[in-house]
Amino acid sequence: GIQVEQSPPDLILQEGANSTLRCNFSDSVNNLQWFHQNPWGQLINLFYIPSGTKQNGRLSATTVATERYSLLYISSSQTTDSGVYFCAVIAPNAGGTSYGKLTFGQGTILTVHP
Amino acid sequence: DSGVTQTPKHLITATGQRVTLRCSPRSGDLSVYWYQQSLDQGLQFLIQYYNGEERAKGNILERFSAQQFPDLHSELNLSSLELGDSALYFCASNQAGGTYNEQFFGPGTRLTVL
């Protein structure tokens, strides 16, 4: 099946700093989503971005599908940005057995200090 | 708030017991997904339903079963519980269930098996 690798595994920042998180995937994808898991365990949708660039406030994301990677940019980080960031993908359906299955990376643990 | 609801939020039970987790999808969504997040396995897809029918299956144990009811809510049944079943269980939903569609996650049910 498709492999998803995220880097870095851990990131520690001071409030106000910028950061870039990376997600590499091993095959073409129909779906790529970025999530933020907050300290209470909730998974919050950040972006649905199988290709192209999107921005939402201080966050933006770019997916270069032909090169099989996606980047999540966080600018002017705040302590509330702390948590785990996941990238998840769905490969084109092969044989019907993985229809709709999101495959997650291992996540990047972000800690923002005041 | 994604619009996906899950109950209960927390569940503590003993080995060998059986529990039922409940999920209500967003209004209008026909497809429901179940995922398990454990410390050693990360976030893993368990099973997908679309309009009452099973659509895809992941590495779901035989002790686990699920169904989607006519009102589109879904239940995940976990039986003969083991310590290793302790995890956060997420439900997600979307309208069409296909590989191109964004999935929206509920707040999760935290299961602790003692």
Short mmCIF file of C-alpha atoms in Angstrom, two decimals:
data_model
loop_
_atom_site.label_atom_id
_atom_site.label_comp_id
_atom_site.label_asym_id
_atom_site.label_seq_id
_atom_site.Cartn_x
_atom_site.Cartn_y
_atom_site.Cartn_z
CA GLY A 1 0.00 0.00 0.00
CA ILE A 2 0.89 3.67 -0.14
CA GLN A 3 3.52 4.93 2.30
CA VAL A 4 3.35 8.34 4.00
CA GLU A 5 6.35 9.89 5.68
CA GLN A 6 6.28 13.12 7.66
CA SER A 7 9.17 15.27 8.75
CA PRO A 8 10.41 16.44 11.10
CA PRO A 9 9.05 14.09 13.77
CA ASP A 10 9.37 16.80 16.43
CA LEU A 11 9.55 20.57 16.22
CA ILE A 12 10.00 23.07 19.06
CA LEU A 13 9.41 26.75 18.38
CA GLN A 14 9.20 30.05 20.18
CA GLU A 15 5.95 31.93 19.76
CA GLY A 16 6.06 34.06 16.63
CA ALA A 17 8.35 31.76 14.64
CA ASN A 18 7.50 30.26 11.27
CA SER A 19 7.71 26.57 10.38
CA THR A 20 7.37 24.16 7.48
CA LEU A 21 6.15 20.59 7.86
CA ARG A 22 6.65 18.08 5.08
CA CYS A 23 4.69 15.05 3.92
CA ASN A 24 6.11 12.63 1.33
CA PHE A 25 3.97 9.91 -0.23
CA SER A 26 4.98 6.95 -2.31
CA ASP A 27 2.29 6.93 -5.02
CA SER A 28 -0.19 9.17 -6.77
CA VAL A 29 -3.09 10.31 -4.61
CA ASN A 30 -6.71 11.30 -5.09
CA ASN A 31 -7.03 12.82 -1.65
CA LEU A 32 -4.59 14.54 0.69
CA GLN A 33 -5.66 16.05 3.97
CA TRP A 34 -3.79 17.85 6.75
CA PHE A 35 -5.07 17.58 10.31
CA HIS A 36 -4.17 19.12 13.65
CA GLN A 37 -4.67 16.90 16.68
CA ASN A 38 -5.00 19.15 19.70
CA PRO A 39 -3.93 18.20 23.23
CA TRP A 40 -7.48 16.96 23.92
CA GLY A 41 -7.18 14.44 21.11
CA GLN A 42 -9.54 16.06 18.61
CA LEU A 43 -8.61 15.79 14.93
CA ILE A 44 -9.26 19.11 13.24
CA ASN A 45 -9.38 19.38 9.45
CA LEU A 46 -6.90 21.95 8.22
CA PHE A 47 -6.77 21.43 4.47
CA TYR A 48 -8.09 19.16 1.76
CA ILE A 49 -5.36 19.59 -0.84
CA PRO A 50 -4.63 16.78 -3.33
CA SER A 51 -2.89 19.39 -5.50
CA GLY A 52 -2.19 23.11 -5.61
CA THR A 53 -1.96 25.72 -2.88
CA LYS A 54 -4.43 26.90 -0.26
CA GLN A 55 -4.28 29.44 2.54
CA ASN A 56 -6.32 29.83 5.69
CA GLY A 57 -5.18 32.64 7.95
CA ARG A 58 -1.69 31.93 9.26
CA LEU A 59 -1.68 28.46 7.72
CA SER A 60 -1.07 27.54 4.14
CA ALA A 61 -0.41 24.31 2.29
CA THR A 62 1.05 23.28 -1.03
CA THR A 63 0.88 19.87 -2.68
CA VAL A 64 3.10 19.04 -5.65
CA ALA A 65 1.39 15.87 -6.78
CA THR A 66 3.85 15.11 -9.59
CA GLU A 67 6.72 15.07 -7.07
CA ARG A 68 4.67 13.34 -4.37
CA TYR A 69 4.99 15.76 -1.50
CA SER A 70 2.99 18.30 0.42
CA LEU A 71 4.09 21.14 2.68
CA LEU A 72 2.24 22.79 5.54
CA TYR A 73 3.38 26.29 6.48
CA ILE A 74 2.63 27.82 9.85
CA SER A 75 3.48 31.48 10.21
CA SER A 76 3.69 33.56 13.39
CA SER A 77 3.12 30.46 15.50
CA GLN A 78 1.05 30.64 18.69
CA THR A 79 0.95 28.35 21.72
CA THR A 80 -2.45 27.13 20.56
CA ASP A 81 -0.76 25.70 17.46
CA SER A 82 0.87 23.04 19.67
CA GLY A 83 -0.17 19.47 19.04
CA VAL A 84 0.37 16.83 16.40
CA TYR A 85 0.03 17.52 12.69
CA PHE A 86 -0.97 14.63 10.46
CA CYS A 87 -0.91 14.23 6.74
CA ALA A 88 -3.24 11.56 5.32
CA VAL A 89 -3.77 10.36 1.76
CA ILE A 90 -5.98 8.13 -0.35
CA ALA A 91 -4.44 6.44 -3.36
CA PRO A 92 -6.51 5.78 -6.48
CA ASN A 93 -8.76 2.81 -5.83
CA ALA A 94 -7.06 -0.47 -6.70
CA GLY A 95 -9.42 -3.42 -6.75
CA GLY A 96 -11.96 -1.83 -4.44
CA THR A 97 -10.46 -3.06 -1.20
CA SER A 98 -9.10 0.29 -0.07
CA TYR A 99 -11.96 2.47 -1.20
CA GLY A 100 -12.04 5.64 0.88
CA LYS A 101 -9.29 4.51 3.25
CA LEU A 102 -7.13 7.37 4.55
CA THR A 103 -3.53 6.33 5.19
CA PHE A 104 -1.91 8.52 7.84
CA GLY A 105 1.66 9.51 8.38
CA GLN A 106 3.21 9.23 11.83
CA GLY A 107 2.74 12.92 12.48
CA THR A 108 4.88 15.90 13.48
CA ILE A 109 4.73 16.88 17.14
CA LEU A 110 4.82 20.67 17.36
CA THR A 111 5.49 22.46 20.63
CA VAL A 112 5.25 26.25 20.71
CA HIS A 113 6.69 27.95 23.79
CA PRO A 114 5.51 31.41 24.92
CA ASP B 1 -17.16 21.37 15.37
CA SER B 2 -17.14 19.00 12.40
CA GLY B 3 -20.79 17.98 12.79
CA VAL B 4 -19.85 14.34 13.44
CA THR B 5 -20.85 13.17 16.91
CA GLN B 6 -19.53 10.22 18.86
CA THR B 7 -20.65 8.72 22.14
CA PRO B 8 -19.45 8.04 24.71
CA LYS B 9 -16.40 10.31 25.01
CA HIS B 10 -14.69 8.01 27.46
CA LEU B 11 -15.16 4.34 28.23
CA ILE B 12 -13.37 2.31 30.88
CA THR B 13 -13.94 -1.41 30.97
CA ALA B 14 -12.27 -4.70 31.84
CA THR B 15 -10.62 -7.36 29.72
CA GLY B 16 -13.06 -9.83 28.21
CA GLN B 17 -15.93 -7.35 28.10
CA ARG B 18 -17.88 -6.04 25.12
CA VAL B 19 -18.56 -2.39 24.29
CA THR B 20 -20.43 -0.44 21.63
CA LEU B 21 -19.27 2.88 20.24
CA ARG B 22 -21.76 5.08 18.45
CA CYS B 23 -21.32 7.60 15.65
CA SER B 24 -23.73 10.02 13.98
CA PRO B 25 -22.44 11.44 10.67
CA ARG B 26 -22.84 15.00 9.47
CA SER B 27 -26.25 15.82 8.10
CA GLY B 28 -26.46 14.61 4.50
CA ASP B 29 -23.41 12.35 4.68
CA LEU B 30 -23.96 8.79 3.52
CA SER B 31 -20.53 7.32 4.26
CA VAL B 32 -19.07 6.54 7.66
CA TYR B 33 -15.52 5.47 8.46
CA TRP B 34 -13.98 4.07 11.63
CA TYR B 35 -10.34 4.58 12.59
CA GLN B 36 -8.29 3.45 15.57
CA GLN B 37 -5.44 5.49 17.07
CA SER B 38 -3.12 3.58 19.36
CA LEU B 39 0.33 4.49 20.64
CA ASP B 40 2.12 1.69 18.81
CA GLN B 41 0.12 1.57 15.53
CA GLY B 42 -0.73 5.21 14.96
CA LEU B 43 -3.96 6.08 13.14
CA GLN B 44 -5.33 3.11 11.23
CA PHE B 45 -8.41 2.61 9.09
CA LEU B 46 -10.80 -0.06 10.33
CA ILE B 47 -13.91 -0.09 8.13
CA GLN B 48 -16.11 2.02 5.84
CA TYR B 49 -19.87 1.96 5.28
CA TYR B 50 -21.84 3.69 2.56
CA ASN B 51 -25.61 4.00 2.86
CA GLY B 52 -25.86 0.93 5.05
CA GLU B 53 -23.51 -1.30 3.07
CA GLU B 54 -19.94 -2.22 3.93
CA ARG B 55 -17.67 -0.52 1.37
CA ALA B 56 -14.10 -1.24 2.49
CA LYS B 57 -12.33 -3.05 5.26
CA GLY B 58 -8.94 -2.44 6.81
CA ASN B 59 -7.06 -4.39 9.45
CA ILE B 60 -10.12 -4.84 11.61
CA LEU B 61 -9.93 -7.68 14.09
CA GLU B 62 -12.50 -10.47 13.94
CA ARG B 63 -13.52 -9.51 17.49
CA PHE B 64 -14.64 -6.14 16.11
CA SER B 65 -17.74 -5.58 14.02
CA ALA B 66 -19.65 -2.58 12.76
CA GLN B 67 -22.88 -1.68 11.07
CA GLN B 68 -24.63 1.35 9.64
CA PHE B 69 -28.32 1.72 10.34
CA PRO B 70 -31.12 3.09 8.08
CA ASP B 71 -30.88 6.48 9.82
CA LEU B 72 -27.16 6.40 8.81
CA HIS B 73 -25.72 6.32 12.30
CA SER B 74 -23.09 3.66 12.84
CA GLU B 75 -22.00 1.47 15.70
CA LEU B 76 -18.65 -0.22 16.28
CA ASN B 77 -18.83 -3.28 18.50
CA LEU B 78 -15.69 -4.47 20.25
CA SER B 79 -15.83 -7.82 22.04
CA SER B 80 -13.53 -10.02 24.14
CA LEU B 81 -11.56 -6.88 24.89
CA GLU B 82 -7.84 -7.06 25.47
CA LEU B 83 -5.46 -4.55 27.03
CA GLY B 84 -4.11 -3.76 23.56
CA ASP B 85 -7.53 -2.55 22.41
CA SER B 86 -7.09 0.55 24.54
CA ALA B 87 -7.07 3.38 22.02
CA LEU B 88 -8.83 6.42 20.68
CA TYR B 89 -11.54 5.42 18.20
CA PHE B 90 -12.58 7.96 15.61
CA CYS B 91 -15.53 8.06 13.32
CA ALA B 92 -15.45 10.15 10.15
CA SER B 93 -18.03 10.88 7.49
CA ASN B 94 -18.48 12.36 4.04
CA GLN B 95 -21.23 12.60 1.49
CA ALA B 96 -20.16 10.30 -1.31
CA GLY B 97 -17.58 7.97 0.16
CA GLY B 98 -15.27 8.13 -2.81
CA THR B 99 -11.53 8.54 -2.92
CA TYR B 100 -11.77 12.24 -3.86
CA ASN B 101 -13.91 13.32 -0.96
CA GLU B 102 -12.75 15.06 2.20
CA GLN B 103 -13.44 13.17 5.42
CA PHE B 104 -14.62 14.95 8.56
CA PHE B 105 -13.76 13.48 11.94
CA GLY B 106 -15.71 13.25 15.16
CA PRO B 107 -14.20 14.00 18.58
CA GLY B 108 -13.38 10.34 19.24
CA THR B 109 -14.12 7.81 21.97
CA ARG B 110 -11.26 7.05 24.33
CA LEU B 111 -11.40 3.39 25.34
CA THR B 112 -9.40 2.14 28.29
CA VAL B 113 -9.30 -1.59 28.94
CA LEU B 114 -8.08 -2.52 32.42
#
